[in-house]
């Protein structure tokens, strides 16, 4: 692993000041550095520095032990190799990092700054190694799942809860979006899986059946359209609606469909979810369009009517979509299988 650091101006040595320990003859001879040395840049250019983790560990070990010999031994390097690494770091930065005194070596101002950053970087590198080891085993991960309103409210809560219970090392990043935005995100690689309506274009994606999810119109029992016959969406636009929040995926979709007819939905009030919408309709606030599943899970004895819509987009099914199911990480494959089989 190579760490890129911008050079620090702190602790630079004016001409004639102390040389660093690594630049003196007391640090041992100067044979070639073990392995291929990192490329260095001309001092003072401001270009990125190339330090690997061995360099940083060595430098901290030197500071912790107080001399290069002990630091090299703790780093499992020869004295010559350790000295060469320190010289390369100083040449790369264009400033000294260590000063030699009677009791050993001490860091310059630039060296103190490097030590502070090096400890943070090495700690992060250790955490990264631990996390990636678990990812490689397919036992830890975060699945990015996008879904439309109906899937979010009617189908996914119990499914995702059981999946998380059975997979304690997995997390799910769940977001509700309109189906058209979900397919775009999948194509761009911004999500692993999506649950979308079959009304959107999924030709360049892979899909699996998820649920039949028709949309229906609900009305107060005494409403003029509550005679049981199927109605067209455009016919309903002459009446007042109870809608979902304006940012809701289904609300956005329905208002787009209204604009396609050249009309707008007359929304008197907006609710946070289907339960609130249905209760408002039952008490005469207006009409609403909801997934049939939202009606079926409510108890009988309702004071509203449910009628079908003529439009083909209302006779929809939900699909589980991905760019390529086989190319998914193991943890995302596990979720896709769970959603497909339940």
Short mmCIF file of C-alpha atoms in Angstrom, two decimals:
data_model
loop_
_atom_site.label_atom_id
_atom_site.label_comp_id
_atom_site.label_asym_id
_atom_site.label_seq_id
_atom_site.Cartn_x
_atom_site.Cartn_y
_atom_site.Cartn_z
CA UNK A 1 0.00 0.00 0.00
CA UNK A 2 1.33 3.44 -0.93
CA UNK A 3 0.36 6.49 1.07
CA UNK A 4 0.43 9.86 -0.71
CA UNK A 5 1.34 12.79 1.49
CA UNK A 6 1.71 16.45 0.63
CA UNK A 7 5.06 17.82 1.77
CA UNK A 8 5.16 19.78 4.99
CA UNK A 9 7.04 23.05 5.26
CA UNK A 10 7.19 22.82 9.03
CA UNK A 11 10.62 22.04 10.40
CA UNK A 12 12.54 22.73 7.17
CA UNK A 13 16.23 23.26 7.80
CA UNK A 14 17.76 26.60 6.85
CA UNK A 15 21.14 26.35 5.18
CA UNK A 16 23.83 25.60 7.70
CA UNK A 17 21.51 24.15 10.36
CA UNK A 18 21.70 20.60 11.76
CA UNK A 19 21.74 17.69 9.36
CA UNK A 20 19.32 14.92 10.07
CA UNK A 21 20.57 11.75 11.67
CA UNK A 22 19.96 9.79 8.50
CA UNK A 23 22.28 12.18 6.63
CA UNK A 24 25.23 11.64 8.99
CA UNK A 25 27.79 8.88 9.09
CA UNK A 26 26.62 7.74 12.54
CA UNK A 27 23.55 5.94 11.20
CA UNK A 28 25.45 3.23 9.44
CA UNK A 29 26.57 2.72 5.87
CA UNK A 30 24.33 3.57 2.93
CA UNK A 31 23.83 0.52 0.71
CA UNK A 32 20.84 0.26 -1.62
CA UNK A 33 17.45 0.16 0.00
CA UNK A 34 15.74 -3.24 0.28
CA UNK A 35 13.49 -3.76 -2.76
CA UNK A 36 12.60 -1.05 -5.24
CA UNK A 37 12.60 2.35 -3.56
CA UNK A 38 9.62 4.62 -3.94
CA UNK A 39 9.92 7.39 -6.50
CA UNK A 40 10.74 10.72 -4.95
CA UNK A 41 10.10 14.21 -6.16
CA UNK A 42 12.30 17.22 -6.26
CA UNK A 43 12.24 18.93 -2.86
CA UNK A 44 9.98 21.94 -2.61
CA UNK A 45 7.89 21.18 -5.70
CA UNK A 46 4.73 20.43 -3.70
CA UNK A 47 4.21 17.12 -5.54
CA UNK A 48 2.75 14.13 -3.67
CA UNK A 49 5.17 12.08 -1.60
CA UNK A 50 5.29 8.31 -1.93
CA UNK A 51 5.54 6.67 1.50
CA UNK A 52 4.62 3.04 1.99
CA UNK A 53 3.37 1.62 5.27
CA UNK A 54 6.77 0.09 6.03
CA UNK A 55 8.30 3.58 5.90
CA UNK A 56 5.73 4.93 8.32
CA UNK A 57 6.03 2.00 10.74
CA UNK A 58 9.81 2.29 10.68
CA UNK A 59 9.71 6.00 11.40
CA UNK A 60 7.38 5.55 14.37
CA UNK A 61 9.49 2.67 15.69
CA UNK A 62 12.57 4.91 15.51
CA UNK A 63 10.80 7.61 17.50
CA UNK A 64 9.45 5.11 20.02
CA UNK A 65 12.87 3.52 20.65
CA UNK A 66 14.92 6.70 20.36
CA UNK A 67 17.46 5.44 17.82
CA UNK A 68 17.62 4.07 14.31
CA UNK A 69 19.30 0.79 15.25
CA UNK A 70 16.54 -0.26 17.65
CA UNK A 71 13.85 1.07 15.33
CA UNK A 72 15.25 -0.98 12.47
CA UNK A 73 15.32 -4.12 14.61
CA UNK A 74 11.71 -3.61 15.73
CA UNK A 75 10.74 -3.15 12.05
CA UNK A 76 12.64 -6.33 11.03
CA UNK A 77 14.97 -4.33 8.79
CA UNK A 78 18.74 -4.11 8.65
CA UNK A 79 20.32 -0.89 9.86
CA UNK A 80 21.46 -0.10 6.34
CA UNK A 81 17.98 -0.63 4.89
CA UNK A 82 16.38 1.47 7.62
CA UNK A 83 18.85 4.32 7.07
CA UNK A 84 18.19 4.22 3.34
CA UNK A 85 14.44 4.44 3.91
CA UNK A 86 14.79 7.43 6.22
CA UNK A 87 17.06 9.21 3.71
CA UNK A 88 14.55 8.56 0.93
CA UNK A 89 11.72 9.99 3.04
CA UNK A 90 13.74 13.11 3.83
CA UNK A 91 14.77 13.56 0.20
CA UNK A 92 11.17 13.17 -0.88
CA UNK A 93 10.00 15.81 1.60
CA UNK A 94 12.94 18.13 1.12
CA UNK A 95 13.45 18.49 4.86
CA UNK A 96 14.96 16.60 7.74
CA UNK A 97 12.87 14.36 9.95
CA UNK A 98 15.35 13.35 12.68
CA UNK A 99 18.08 15.08 14.66
CA UNK A 100 20.83 13.24 16.51
CA UNK A 101 21.63 14.10 20.10
CA UNK A 102 23.59 12.58 22.94
CA UNK A 103 20.66 10.44 24.01
CA UNK A 104 19.60 9.31 20.55
CA UNK A 105 17.42 10.78 17.83
CA UNK A 106 14.55 13.22 18.15
CA UNK A 107 12.04 14.40 15.55
CA UNK A 108 12.25 17.76 13.87
CA UNK A 109 9.12 19.91 13.65
CA UNK A 110 8.36 18.29 10.30
CA UNK A 111 9.06 14.90 11.85
CA UNK A 112 6.53 15.54 14.60
CA UNK A 113 3.89 16.41 12.00
CA UNK A 114 4.71 13.27 10.04
CA UNK A 115 4.48 11.12 13.18
CA UNK A 116 1.03 12.46 14.01
CA UNK A 117 -0.32 11.67 10.54
CA UNK A 118 1.52 8.35 10.35
CA UNK A 119 -0.17 7.03 13.50
CA UNK A 120 -3.60 7.91 12.11
CA UNK A 121 -2.85 6.38 8.71
CA UNK A 122 -1.52 3.15 10.18
CA UNK A 123 -4.56 2.84 12.43
CA UNK A 124 -6.87 3.33 9.43
CA UNK A 125 -4.85 0.83 7.42
CA UNK A 126 -5.26 -1.75 10.17
CA UNK A 127 -9.02 -1.19 10.27
CA UNK A 128 -9.17 -1.39 6.48
CA UNK A 129 -7.33 -4.71 6.48
CA UNK A 130 -9.68 -6.14 9.10
CA UNK A 131 -12.80 -4.96 7.27
CA UNK A 132 -11.66 -6.18 3.86
CA UNK A 133 -10.79 -9.58 5.30
CA UNK A 134 -14.42 -9.94 6.36
CA UNK A 135 -15.71 -8.64 3.01
CA UNK A 136 -13.54 -11.18 1.18
CA UNK A 137 -15.24 -13.99 3.10
CA UNK A 138 -18.64 -12.68 2.04
CA UNK A 139 -19.77 -12.45 5.65
CA UNK A 140 -19.83 -8.70 6.08
CA UNK A 141 -21.15 -6.01 3.81
CA UNK A 142 -23.66 -3.32 3.06
CA UNK A 143 -26.24 -3.86 0.34
CA UNK A 144 -27.53 -0.77 -1.47
CA UNK A 145 -31.23 -1.41 -2.12
CA UNK A 146 -33.57 1.06 -3.83
CA UNK A 147 -37.34 0.59 -3.98
CA UNK A 148 -40.53 2.36 -4.95
CA UNK A 149 -43.22 3.46 -2.50
CA UNK A 150 -45.34 0.33 -2.66
CA UNK A 151 -42.40 -2.00 -2.05
CA UNK A 152 -41.22 0.15 0.83
CA UNK A 153 -44.55 0.22 2.64
CA UNK A 154 -46.25 -3.05 1.70
CA UNK A 155 -43.73 -5.79 0.96
CA UNK A 156 -40.20 -5.13 2.17
CA UNK A 157 -40.40 -4.39 5.93
CA UNK A 158 -40.98 -7.99 7.07
CA UNK A 159 -38.76 -9.47 4.35
CA UNK A 160 -35.82 -7.24 5.21
CA UNK A 161 -36.29 -7.74 8.94
CA UNK A 162 -36.06 -11.53 8.64
CA UNK A 163 -33.04 -11.23 6.33
CA UNK A 164 -31.20 -8.96 8.78
CA UNK A 165 -32.03 -11.30 11.65
CA UNK A 166 -30.52 -14.23 9.74
CA UNK A 167 -27.46 -12.23 8.58
CA UNK A 168 -26.15 -10.28 11.60
CA UNK A 169 -23.01 -9.12 9.76
CA UNK A 170 -24.91 -7.48 6.90
CA UNK A 171 -26.39 -4.00 6.72
CA UNK A 172 -28.85 -2.61 4.18
CA UNK A 173 -28.79 0.93 2.81
CA UNK A 174 -32.48 1.33 1.87
CA UNK A 175 -33.82 4.30 -0.09
CA UNK A 176 -37.20 5.05 -1.66
CA UNK A 177 -37.16 6.51 -5.19
CA UNK A 178 -39.38 6.57 -8.30
CA UNK A 179 -38.82 3.49 -10.47
CA UNK A 180 -37.28 5.53 -13.30
CA UNK A 181 -34.62 6.91 -10.97
CA UNK A 182 -33.95 3.45 -9.56
CA UNK A 183 -33.20 2.00 -13.00
CA UNK A 184 -30.90 4.95 -13.73
CA UNK A 185 -29.03 4.38 -10.45
CA UNK A 186 -28.62 0.68 -11.24
CA UNK A 187 -27.19 1.46 -14.68
CA UNK A 188 -24.73 3.90 -13.11
CA UNK A 189 -23.63 1.37 -10.49
CA UNK A 190 -24.99 3.52 -7.65
CA UNK A 191 -27.01 0.63 -6.18
CA UNK A 192 -26.81 -3.16 -6.00
CA UNK A 193 -30.52 -4.01 -6.24
CA UNK A 194 -33.77 -2.24 -6.98
CA UNK A 195 -37.48 -3.02 -6.75
CA UNK A 196 -39.25 -1.27 -9.62
CA UNK A 197 -42.53 -1.19 -11.50
CA UNK A 198 -42.62 -3.11 -14.76
CA UNK A 199 -43.92 0.09 -16.39
CA UNK A 200 -40.35 1.46 -16.65
CA UNK A 201 -37.70 0.46 -19.19
CA UNK A 202 -35.50 -2.36 -17.85
CA UNK A 203 -34.20 -3.70 -21.19
CA UNK A 204 -30.51 -3.35 -20.26
CA UNK A 205 -31.00 -4.69 -16.73
CA UNK A 206 -31.61 -8.17 -15.37
CA UNK A 207 -34.94 -8.65 -13.60
CA UNK A 208 -36.80 -11.25 -11.57
CA UNK A 209 -40.51 -11.28 -10.68
CA UNK A 210 -41.22 -9.87 -7.23
CA UNK A 211 -44.93 -9.09 -6.66
CA UNK A 212 -48.11 -8.31 -8.56
CA UNK A 213 -48.97 -4.82 -7.38
CA UNK A 214 -51.94 -3.19 -9.16
CA UNK A 215 -52.94 0.35 -8.26
CA UNK A 216 -56.60 0.99 -7.45
CA UNK A 217 -58.81 4.01 -6.87
CA UNK A 218 -60.44 4.40 -3.46
CA UNK A 219 -63.42 6.71 -2.90
CA UNK A 220 -65.89 7.61 -0.16
CA UNK A 221 -68.90 5.28 -0.33
CA UNK A 222 -71.23 8.08 -1.55
CA UNK A 223 -68.85 9.43 -4.20
CA UNK A 224 -70.25 9.78 -7.78
CA UNK A 225 -67.57 7.40 -9.15
CA UNK A 226 -68.22 4.73 -6.49
CA UNK A 227 -70.58 2.65 -8.63
CA UNK A 228 -68.20 -0.29 -8.99
CA UNK A 229 -67.24 0.19 -12.64
CA UNK A 230 -63.65 0.66 -13.74
CA UNK A 231 -62.72 4.27 -14.39
CA UNK A 232 -60.00 6.02 -16.33
CA UNK A 233 -57.37 8.08 -14.58
CA UNK A 234 -58.26 11.16 -16.63
CA UNK A 235 -61.87 10.82 -15.45
CA UNK A 236 -60.74 11.06 -11.83
CA UNK A 237 -58.81 14.29 -12.37
CA UNK A 238 -62.03 16.31 -12.15
CA UNK A 239 -62.25 15.36 -8.46
CA UNK A 240 -60.33 16.30 -5.32
CA UNK A 241 -57.48 14.01 -4.26
CA UNK A 242 -55.82 12.98 -1.04
CA UNK A 243 -52.17 12.60 -2.00
CA UNK A 244 -48.87 11.44 -0.59
CA UNK A 245 -46.05 13.82 0.30
CA UNK A 246 -44.78 15.64 -2.78
CA UNK A 247 -41.36 13.94 -2.56
CA UNK A 248 -42.90 10.46 -2.35
CA UNK A 249 -42.03 8.21 -5.30
CA UNK A 250 -45.64 7.21 -6.05
CA UNK A 251 -46.83 10.81 -5.72
CA UNK A 252 -44.23 11.93 -8.26
CA UNK A 253 -45.23 9.13 -10.63
CA UNK A 254 -48.98 9.86 -10.45
CA UNK A 255 -48.50 13.59 -10.97
CA UNK A 256 -46.34 12.84 -14.02
CA UNK A 257 -49.12 10.63 -15.42
CA UNK A 258 -51.60 13.47 -14.90
CA UNK A 259 -49.37 15.88 -16.82
CA UNK A 260 -49.25 13.40 -19.71
CA UNK A 261 -53.02 13.85 -20.03
CA UNK A 262 -52.64 17.64 -20.05
CA UNK A 263 -54.24 17.98 -16.61
CA UNK A 264 -53.13 18.28 -13.00
CA UNK A 265 -54.19 16.43 -9.88
CA UNK A 266 -56.32 18.52 -7.52
CA UNK A 267 -54.64 17.59 -4.24
CA UNK A 268 -56.38 19.04 -1.18
CA UNK A 269 -54.14 17.44 1.43
CA UNK A 270 -51.11 15.18 1.59
CA UNK A 271 -50.49 12.29 3.98
CA UNK A 272 -47.32 10.53 5.12
CA UNK A 273 -48.49 7.05 4.15
CA UNK A 274 -51.25 4.85 2.79
CA UNK A 275 -52.96 4.36 6.16
CA UNK A 276 -53.45 8.09 6.59
CA UNK A 277 -54.69 8.45 3.02
CA UNK A 278 -57.24 5.65 3.40
CA UNK A 279 -58.60 7.05 6.67
CA UNK A 280 -59.01 10.51 5.12
CA UNK A 281 -60.81 9.05 2.09
CA UNK A 282 -63.09 7.07 4.41
CA UNK A 283 -64.12 10.33 6.08
CA UNK A 284 -64.83 12.12 2.82
CA UNK A 285 -61.70 14.24 2.27
CA UNK A 286 -61.32 13.14 -1.35
CA UNK A 287 -60.24 10.20 -3.52
CA UNK A 288 -56.85 8.49 -3.69
CA UNK A 289 -54.83 5.95 -5.66
CA UNK A 290 -53.08 3.27 -3.61
CA UNK A 291 -51.65 -0.22 -4.11
CA UNK A 292 -54.31 -2.90 -3.77
CA UNK A 293 -52.13 -4.55 -1.13
CA UNK A 294 -52.65 -1.53 1.13
CA UNK A 295 -56.41 -2.16 1.00
CA UNK A 296 -56.22 -5.92 1.44
CA UNK A 297 -54.33 -5.71 4.73
CA UNK A 298 -56.97 -3.50 6.34
CA UNK A 299 -59.95 -5.02 8.23
CA UNK A 300 -63.37 -5.34 6.58
CA UNK A 301 -66.25 -2.97 7.32
CA UNK A 302 -64.67 0.00 5.58
CA UNK A 303 -66.62 3.14 4.70
CA UNK A 304 -65.04 3.57 1.27
CA UNK A 305 -65.11 1.81 -2.09
CA UNK A 306 -62.31 0.41 -4.19
CA UNK A 307 -62.56 0.42 -8.01
CA UNK A 308 -60.05 -0.58 -10.71
CA UNK A 309 -58.35 1.81 -13.12
CA UNK A 310 -58.39 1.30 -16.90
CA UNK A 311 -54.77 2.35 -17.50
CA UNK A 312 -52.20 -0.34 -18.24
CA UNK A 313 -49.66 1.37 -15.97
CA UNK A 314 -52.03 0.72 -13.05
CA UNK A 315 -52.04 -3.05 -13.76
CA UNK A 316 -48.45 -3.28 -12.75
CA UNK A 317 -46.09 -5.86 -11.36
CA UNK A 318 -43.00 -5.22 -9.29
CA UNK A 319 -39.62 -6.53 -10.42
CA UNK A 320 -36.35 -7.13 -8.60
CA UNK A 321 -33.65 -5.59 -10.80
CA UNK A 322 -29.86 -5.53 -10.99
CA UNK A 323 -27.23 -4.83 -13.62
CA UNK A 324 -26.00 -8.41 -13.34
CA UNK A 325 -27.15 -10.74 -10.57
CA UNK A 326 -24.15 -13.04 -11.00
CA UNK A 327 -21.68 -10.17 -10.67
CA UNK A 328 -23.11 -9.04 -7.32
CA UNK A 329 -21.04 -9.44 -4.13
CA UNK A 330 -21.91 -12.52 -2.11
CA UNK A 331 -23.91 -10.57 0.46
CA UNK A 332 -25.99 -8.82 -2.24
CA UNK A 333 -26.60 -12.17 -3.93
CA UNK A 334 -27.89 -13.49 -0.62
CA UNK A 335 -30.42 -10.66 -0.36
CA UNK A 336 -31.50 -11.07 -3.99
CA UNK A 337 -32.13 -14.77 -3.38
CA UNK A 338 -34.09 -14.01 -0.20
CA UNK A 339 -36.33 -11.50 -1.97
CA UNK A 340 -36.87 -13.82 -4.93
CA UNK A 341 -37.87 -16.83 -2.85
CA UNK A 342 -40.19 -15.18 -0.32
#
